[in-house]
Coordinates of C-alpha atoms and ligand atoms in Angstrom, one line a residue:
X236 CA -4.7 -21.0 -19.1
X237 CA -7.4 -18.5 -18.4
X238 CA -7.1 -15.1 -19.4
X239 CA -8.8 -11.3 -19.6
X240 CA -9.7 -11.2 -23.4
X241 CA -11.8 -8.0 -22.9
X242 CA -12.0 -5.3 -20.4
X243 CA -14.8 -2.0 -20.1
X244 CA -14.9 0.6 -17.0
X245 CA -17.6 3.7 -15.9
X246 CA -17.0 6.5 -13.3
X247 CA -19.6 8.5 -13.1
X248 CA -19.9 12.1 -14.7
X249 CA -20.4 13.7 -11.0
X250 CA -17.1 14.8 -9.8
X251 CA -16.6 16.3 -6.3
X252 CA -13.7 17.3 -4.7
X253 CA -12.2 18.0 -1.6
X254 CA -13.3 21.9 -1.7
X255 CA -16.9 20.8 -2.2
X256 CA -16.4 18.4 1.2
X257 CA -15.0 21.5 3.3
X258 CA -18.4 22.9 2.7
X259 CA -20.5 19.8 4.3
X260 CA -17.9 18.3 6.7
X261 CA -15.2 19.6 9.5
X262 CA -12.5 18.7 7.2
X263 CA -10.0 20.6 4.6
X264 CA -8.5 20.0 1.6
X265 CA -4.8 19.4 3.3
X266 CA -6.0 16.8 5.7
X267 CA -7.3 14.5 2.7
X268 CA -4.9 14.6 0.4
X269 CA -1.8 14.5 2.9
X270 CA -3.5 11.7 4.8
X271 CA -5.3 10.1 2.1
X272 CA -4.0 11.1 -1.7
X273 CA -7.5 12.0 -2.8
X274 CA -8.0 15.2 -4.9
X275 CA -11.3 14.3 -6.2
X276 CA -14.0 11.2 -6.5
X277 CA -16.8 10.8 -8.5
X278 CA -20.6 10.3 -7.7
X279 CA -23.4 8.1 -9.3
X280 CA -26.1 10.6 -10.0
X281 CA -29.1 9.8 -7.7
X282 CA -31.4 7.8 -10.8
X283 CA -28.0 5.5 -11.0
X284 CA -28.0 2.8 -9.0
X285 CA -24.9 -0.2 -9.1
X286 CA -26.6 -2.3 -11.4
X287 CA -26.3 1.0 -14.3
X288 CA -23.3 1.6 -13.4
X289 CA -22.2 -2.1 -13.9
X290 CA -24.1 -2.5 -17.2
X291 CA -22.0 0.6 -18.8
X292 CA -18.7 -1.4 -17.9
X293 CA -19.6 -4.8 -19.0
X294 CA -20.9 -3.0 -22.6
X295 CA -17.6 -1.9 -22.9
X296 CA -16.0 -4.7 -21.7
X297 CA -17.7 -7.2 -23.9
X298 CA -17.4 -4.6 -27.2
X299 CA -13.6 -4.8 -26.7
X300 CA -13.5 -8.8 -26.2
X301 CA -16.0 -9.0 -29.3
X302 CA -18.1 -11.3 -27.7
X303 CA -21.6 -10.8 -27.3
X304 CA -23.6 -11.2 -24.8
X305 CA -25.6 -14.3 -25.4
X306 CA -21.7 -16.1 -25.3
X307 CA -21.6 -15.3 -21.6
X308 CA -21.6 -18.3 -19.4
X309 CA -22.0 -16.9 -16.0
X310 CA -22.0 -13.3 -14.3
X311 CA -20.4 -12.7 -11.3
X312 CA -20.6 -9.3 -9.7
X313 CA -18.1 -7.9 -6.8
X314 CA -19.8 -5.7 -4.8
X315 CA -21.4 -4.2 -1.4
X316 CA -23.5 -1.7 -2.3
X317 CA -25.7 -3.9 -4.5
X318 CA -28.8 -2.6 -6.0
X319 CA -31.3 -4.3 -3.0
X320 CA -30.3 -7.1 -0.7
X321 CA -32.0 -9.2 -3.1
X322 CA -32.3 -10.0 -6.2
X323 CA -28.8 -10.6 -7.3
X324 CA -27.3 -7.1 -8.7
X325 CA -25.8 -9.4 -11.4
X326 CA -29.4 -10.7 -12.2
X327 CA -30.3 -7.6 -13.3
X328 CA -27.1 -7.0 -15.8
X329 CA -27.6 -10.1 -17.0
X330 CA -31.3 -9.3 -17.8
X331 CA -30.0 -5.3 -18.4
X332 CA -26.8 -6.4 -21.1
X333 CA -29.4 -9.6 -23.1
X334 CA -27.0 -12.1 -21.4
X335 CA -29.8 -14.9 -21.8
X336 CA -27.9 -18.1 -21.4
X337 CA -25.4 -16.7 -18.0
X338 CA -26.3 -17.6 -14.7
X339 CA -25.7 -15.0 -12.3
X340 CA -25.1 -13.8 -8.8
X341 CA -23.3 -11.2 -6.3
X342 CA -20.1 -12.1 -4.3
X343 CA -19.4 -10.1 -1.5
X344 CA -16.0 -9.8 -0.6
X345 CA -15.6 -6.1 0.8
X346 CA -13.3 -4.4 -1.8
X347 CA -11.4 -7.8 -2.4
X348 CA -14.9 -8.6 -4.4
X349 CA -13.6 -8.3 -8.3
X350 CA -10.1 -9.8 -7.1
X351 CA -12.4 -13.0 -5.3
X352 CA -14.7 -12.8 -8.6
X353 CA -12.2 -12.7 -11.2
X354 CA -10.3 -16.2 -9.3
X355 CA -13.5 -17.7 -9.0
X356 CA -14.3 -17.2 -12.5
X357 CA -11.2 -18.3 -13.6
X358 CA -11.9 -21.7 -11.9
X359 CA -15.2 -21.9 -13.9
X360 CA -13.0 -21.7 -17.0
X361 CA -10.5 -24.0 -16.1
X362 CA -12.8 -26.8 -14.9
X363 CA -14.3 -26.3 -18.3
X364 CA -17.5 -25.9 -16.6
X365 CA -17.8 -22.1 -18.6
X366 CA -16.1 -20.9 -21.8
X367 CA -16.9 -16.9 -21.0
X368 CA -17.6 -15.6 -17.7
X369 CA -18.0 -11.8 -17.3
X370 CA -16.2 -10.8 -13.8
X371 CA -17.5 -7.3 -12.9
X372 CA -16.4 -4.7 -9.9
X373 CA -19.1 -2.6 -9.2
X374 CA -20.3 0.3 -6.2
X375 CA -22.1 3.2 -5.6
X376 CA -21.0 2.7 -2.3
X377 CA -20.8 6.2 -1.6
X378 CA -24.8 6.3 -0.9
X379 CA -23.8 4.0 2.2
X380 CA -21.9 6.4 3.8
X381 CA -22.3 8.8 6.0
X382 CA -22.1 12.7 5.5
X383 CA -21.9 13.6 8.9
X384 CA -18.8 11.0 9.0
X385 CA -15.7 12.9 8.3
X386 CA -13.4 9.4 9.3
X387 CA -15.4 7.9 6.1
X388 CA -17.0 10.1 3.8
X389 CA -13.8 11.5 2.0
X390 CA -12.3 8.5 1.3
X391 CA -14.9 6.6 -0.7
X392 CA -15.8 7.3 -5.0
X393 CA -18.3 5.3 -7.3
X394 CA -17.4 3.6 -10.6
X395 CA -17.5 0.2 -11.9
X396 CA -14.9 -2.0 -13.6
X397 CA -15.3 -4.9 -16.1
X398 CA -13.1 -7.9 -17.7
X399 CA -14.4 -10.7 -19.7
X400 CA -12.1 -13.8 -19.1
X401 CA -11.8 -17.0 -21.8
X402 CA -9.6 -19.7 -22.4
X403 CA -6.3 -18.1 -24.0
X404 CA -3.2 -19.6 -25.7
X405 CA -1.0 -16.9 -24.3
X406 CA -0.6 -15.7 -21.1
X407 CA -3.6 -15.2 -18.3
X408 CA -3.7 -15.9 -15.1
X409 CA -0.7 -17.6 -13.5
X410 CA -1.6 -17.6 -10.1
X411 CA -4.3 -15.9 -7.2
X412 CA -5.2 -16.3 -3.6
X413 CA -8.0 -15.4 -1.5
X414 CA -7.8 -14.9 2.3
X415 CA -10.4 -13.9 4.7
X416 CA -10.0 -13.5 8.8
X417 CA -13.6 -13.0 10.1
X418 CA -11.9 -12.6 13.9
X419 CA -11.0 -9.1 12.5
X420 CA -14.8 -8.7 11.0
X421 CA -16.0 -5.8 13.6
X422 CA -13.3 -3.1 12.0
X423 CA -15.3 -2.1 8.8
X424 CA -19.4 -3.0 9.1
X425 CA -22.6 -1.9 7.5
X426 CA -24.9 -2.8 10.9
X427 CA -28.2 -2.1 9.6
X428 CA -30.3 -3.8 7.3
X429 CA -29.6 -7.4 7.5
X430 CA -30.7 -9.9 9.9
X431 CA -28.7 -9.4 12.6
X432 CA -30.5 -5.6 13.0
X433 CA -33.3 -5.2 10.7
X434 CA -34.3 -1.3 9.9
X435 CA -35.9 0.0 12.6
X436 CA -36.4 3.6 14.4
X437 CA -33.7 2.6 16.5
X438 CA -31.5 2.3 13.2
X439 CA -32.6 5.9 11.9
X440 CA -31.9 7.5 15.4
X441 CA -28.0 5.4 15.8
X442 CA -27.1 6.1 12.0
X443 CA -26.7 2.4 11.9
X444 CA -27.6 2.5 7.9
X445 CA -24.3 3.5 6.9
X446 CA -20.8 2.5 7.2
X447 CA -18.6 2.2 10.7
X448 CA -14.9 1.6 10.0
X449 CA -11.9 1.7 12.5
X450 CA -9.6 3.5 10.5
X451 CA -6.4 3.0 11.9
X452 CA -6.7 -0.7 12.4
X453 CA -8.1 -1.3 8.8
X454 CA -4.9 0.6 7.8
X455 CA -2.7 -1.8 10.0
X456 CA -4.3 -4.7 8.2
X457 CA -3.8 -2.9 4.8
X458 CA -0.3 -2.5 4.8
X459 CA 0.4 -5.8 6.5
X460 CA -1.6 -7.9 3.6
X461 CA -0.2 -6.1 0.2
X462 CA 2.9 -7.5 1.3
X463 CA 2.0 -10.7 2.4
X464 CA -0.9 -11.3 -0.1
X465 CA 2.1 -10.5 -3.0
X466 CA 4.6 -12.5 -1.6
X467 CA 2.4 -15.0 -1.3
X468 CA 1.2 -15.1 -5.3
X469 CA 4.9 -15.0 -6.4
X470 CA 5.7 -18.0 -4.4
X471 CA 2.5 -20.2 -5.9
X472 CA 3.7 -18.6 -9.4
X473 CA 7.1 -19.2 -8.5
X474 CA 8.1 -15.6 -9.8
X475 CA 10.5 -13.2 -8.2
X476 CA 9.6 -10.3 -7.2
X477 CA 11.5 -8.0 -9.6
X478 CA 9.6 -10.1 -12.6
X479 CA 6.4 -7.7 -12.0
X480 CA 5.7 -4.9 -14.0
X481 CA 2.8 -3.5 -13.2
X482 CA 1.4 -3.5 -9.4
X483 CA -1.9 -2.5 -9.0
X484 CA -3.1 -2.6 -5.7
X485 CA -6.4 -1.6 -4.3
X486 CA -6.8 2.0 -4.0
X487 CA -8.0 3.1 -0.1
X488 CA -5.4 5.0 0.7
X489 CA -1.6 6.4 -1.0
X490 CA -0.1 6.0 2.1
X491 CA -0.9 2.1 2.7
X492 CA -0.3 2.0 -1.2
X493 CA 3.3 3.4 -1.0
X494 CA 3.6 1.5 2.5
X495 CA 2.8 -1.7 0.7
X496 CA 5.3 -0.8 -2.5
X497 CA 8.1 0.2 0.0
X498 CA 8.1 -3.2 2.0
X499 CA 8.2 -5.0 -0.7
X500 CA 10.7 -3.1 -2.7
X501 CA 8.9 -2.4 -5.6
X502 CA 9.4 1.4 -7.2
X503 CA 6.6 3.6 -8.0
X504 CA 6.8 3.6 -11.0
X505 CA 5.4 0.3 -11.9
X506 CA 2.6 1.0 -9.2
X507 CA -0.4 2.2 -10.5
X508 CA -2.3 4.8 -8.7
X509 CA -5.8 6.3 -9.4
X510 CA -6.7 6.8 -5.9
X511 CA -6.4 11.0 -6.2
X512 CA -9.3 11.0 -9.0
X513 CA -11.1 8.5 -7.6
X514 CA -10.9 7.7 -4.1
X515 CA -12.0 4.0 -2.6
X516 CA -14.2 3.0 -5.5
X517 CA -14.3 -0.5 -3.1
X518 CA -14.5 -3.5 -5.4
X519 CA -14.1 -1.5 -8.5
X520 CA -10.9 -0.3 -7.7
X521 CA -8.5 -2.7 -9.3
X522 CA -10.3 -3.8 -12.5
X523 CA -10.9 0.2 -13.0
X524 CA -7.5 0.9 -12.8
X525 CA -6.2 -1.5 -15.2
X526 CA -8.2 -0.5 -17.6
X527 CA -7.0 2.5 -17.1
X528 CA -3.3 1.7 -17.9
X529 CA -5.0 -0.9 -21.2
X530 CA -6.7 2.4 -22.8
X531 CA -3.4 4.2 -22.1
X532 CA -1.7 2.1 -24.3
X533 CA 1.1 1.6 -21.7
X534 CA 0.3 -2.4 -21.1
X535 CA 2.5 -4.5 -23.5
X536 CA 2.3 -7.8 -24.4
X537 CA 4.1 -10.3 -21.8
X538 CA 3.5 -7.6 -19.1
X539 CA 3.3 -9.3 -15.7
X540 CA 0.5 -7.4 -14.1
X541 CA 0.3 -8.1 -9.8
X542 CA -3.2 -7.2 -8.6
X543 CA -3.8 -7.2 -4.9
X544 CA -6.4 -6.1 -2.6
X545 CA -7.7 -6.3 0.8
X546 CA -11.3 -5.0 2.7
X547 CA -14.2 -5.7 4.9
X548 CA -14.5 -9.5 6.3
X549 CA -11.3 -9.1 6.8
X550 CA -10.4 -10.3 3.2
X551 CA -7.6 -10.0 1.4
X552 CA -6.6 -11.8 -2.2
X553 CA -4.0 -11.1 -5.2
X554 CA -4.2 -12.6 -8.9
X555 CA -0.9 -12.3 -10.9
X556 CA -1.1 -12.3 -14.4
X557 CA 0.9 -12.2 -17.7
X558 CA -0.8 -9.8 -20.3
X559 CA -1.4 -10.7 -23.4
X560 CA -4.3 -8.8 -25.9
Ligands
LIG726 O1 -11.0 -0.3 1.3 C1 -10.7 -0.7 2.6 C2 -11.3 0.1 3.5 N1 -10.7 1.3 4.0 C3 -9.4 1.6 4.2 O2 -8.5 0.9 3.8 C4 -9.1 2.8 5.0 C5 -7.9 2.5 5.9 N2 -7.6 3.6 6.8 C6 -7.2 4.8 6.4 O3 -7.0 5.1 5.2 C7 -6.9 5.9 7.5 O4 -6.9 5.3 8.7 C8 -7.9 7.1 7.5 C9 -7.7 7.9 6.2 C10 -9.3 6.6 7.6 C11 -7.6 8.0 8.7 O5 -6.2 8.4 8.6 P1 -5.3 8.3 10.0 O6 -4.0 8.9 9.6 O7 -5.4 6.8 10.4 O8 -6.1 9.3 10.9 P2 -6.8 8.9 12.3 O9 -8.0 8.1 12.2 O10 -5.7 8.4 13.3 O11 -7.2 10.4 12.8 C12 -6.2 11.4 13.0 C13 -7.0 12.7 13.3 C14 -8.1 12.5 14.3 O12 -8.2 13.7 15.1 P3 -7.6 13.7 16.5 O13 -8.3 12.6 17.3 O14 -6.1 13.4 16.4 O15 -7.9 15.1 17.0 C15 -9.3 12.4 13.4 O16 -10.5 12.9 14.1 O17 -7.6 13.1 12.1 C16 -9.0 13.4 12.3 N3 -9.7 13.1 11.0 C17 -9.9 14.1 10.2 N4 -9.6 15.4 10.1 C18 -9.9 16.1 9.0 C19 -10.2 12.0 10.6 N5 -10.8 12.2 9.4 C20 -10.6 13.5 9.1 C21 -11.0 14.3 8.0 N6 -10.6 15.6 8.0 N7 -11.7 13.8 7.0

């Protein structure tokens, strides 16, 4: 079985909260936490860029598996707010971290990215194509928002989340799926900057350099896939539903989170939420939030840990995993 032997995560120093967003935006500090759960996010200063952010959880992440990071097979790194379009943002952790022997590249997956990394990782492991592959979630994906946005600019936090995965005798992954629905691809889009509509004066004057979302109907979708996604993961691990104790599920919003909990019965206090100090850290989201609950000490041994997400594409994927450190 494949497993999470190691796991690191950064959120920037920068914190801002929803006072400081009054001042910018026609917003107020009611409307975003009834409506959203945010309190506060955090920003990447403006010299940090993903890749930094990325490095400083994968340190950490490989420091707690003690493995260094020539052992590193392959680096995959979740995210949509890479460094450039190209070269890979995971090229330059690998060069950044001394990971010499890893191949490397980005997988974009909107903020199902570390959920899609970590299960395609884990594939490389149990092919026994890789013995160590480093599955990182990383954004500063609030520099590809807008401020003039109010729909979109309070939700959304930097930070970056890390797990080394190995071979293990305990434990690990016991089963994941990945869904995507590109019919539904039009509700959450960054227009500008790829091939479709190069930068141009036309992009400066439309704004077209920073993130559109339909709000409501991303919600819809939200809510609709926690419960399916899980469901889904329990059948293939053939689990019930009551055998989870932990569910972490991507952090966008506390209403789809406890909309998602509530359909499928499970109480809140085996979800984790992180969402009202962080925001939508996008693909770093989940693995930032369970290392969260590891460094808290509140993780045991034989835990079963139910990860879900769902995000631009439309994607969507879960990983369910017994703990074991
Ligand atoms: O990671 C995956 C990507 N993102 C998501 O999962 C986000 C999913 N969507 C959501 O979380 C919610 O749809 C939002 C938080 C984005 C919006 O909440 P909502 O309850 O769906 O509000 P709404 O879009 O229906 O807007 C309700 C009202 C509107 O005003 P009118 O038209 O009723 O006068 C908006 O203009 O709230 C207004 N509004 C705001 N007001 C104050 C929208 N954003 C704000 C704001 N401050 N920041």
């Amino acid at each position: 079985m494949t497993g999470i032997v190691g796991l690191g995560s950064y959120v920037p120093e920068i914190v801002v909260t929803n006072a400081d967003l009054e001042k910018i935006l026609d917003t107020s500090d009611e409307w975003i936490k009834t409506r959203t759960g945010i309190l506060e996010r955090r920003f990447a200063s403006k010299d940090q860029a993903t890749s930094d952010l990325a490095v400083i959880a994968a340190e950490r992440a490989l420091k707690d598996a003690n493995v260094s990071a020539d052992e590193i097979d392959l680096i995959i790194v979740g995210t949509n707010s890479p460094d450039t379009l190209y070269p890979a943002t995971a090229c330059l952790v690998q060069d950044k971290i001394g990971a010499r022997n890893a191949a490397a590249f980005d997988l974009q997956a909107g903020c199902t990215g570390w959920v899609y990394a970590a299960t395609v990782g884990a594939q490389c492991i149990e092919s026994g194509m890789y013995k160590h592959v480093l599955v990182i979630g990383a954004e500063v994906i609030t520099r590809m928002m807008d401020n003039t946005d109010r729909g979109t600019y309070v939700l959304f936090g930097d930070g970056a989340g890390a797990a080394v995965l190995s071979s293990v005798s305990r434990g690990g992954f016991l089963a994941s799926e990945l869904y995507a629905d590109g019919s539904l691809a039009q509700h959450l889009v960054f227009p500008a900057g790829g091939t479709r509509k190069p930068f141009s004066e036309e992009v400066l004057r439309e704004r077209a350099y920073f993130t559109k979302m339909d709000g409501s109907d991303v919600f819809k979708f939200s809510v609709r896939e926690i419960s399916r996604v899980s469901m889904k993961v329990l059948e293939k691990a053939q689990l019930p539903l009551d055998r989870v104790d932990w569910f972490i599920p991507h952090q966008a919003n506390l209403r789809i989170i406890q909309a998602g909990a509530q359909k499928l019965g499970i109480p809140m206090e085996k979800v984790v939420v992180t969402i009202d100090k962080y925001g939508n850290s996008s693909s770093a989201s989940i693995p930032v939030a369970l290392d969260e609950v590891y460094r808290k000490g509140v993780l045991k041994n034989g835990d079963t840990v139910l990860m879900v997400s769902f995000g631009a594409g439309m994607t969507s994927g879960g990983i369910l995993m017994e703990w074991w450190r």
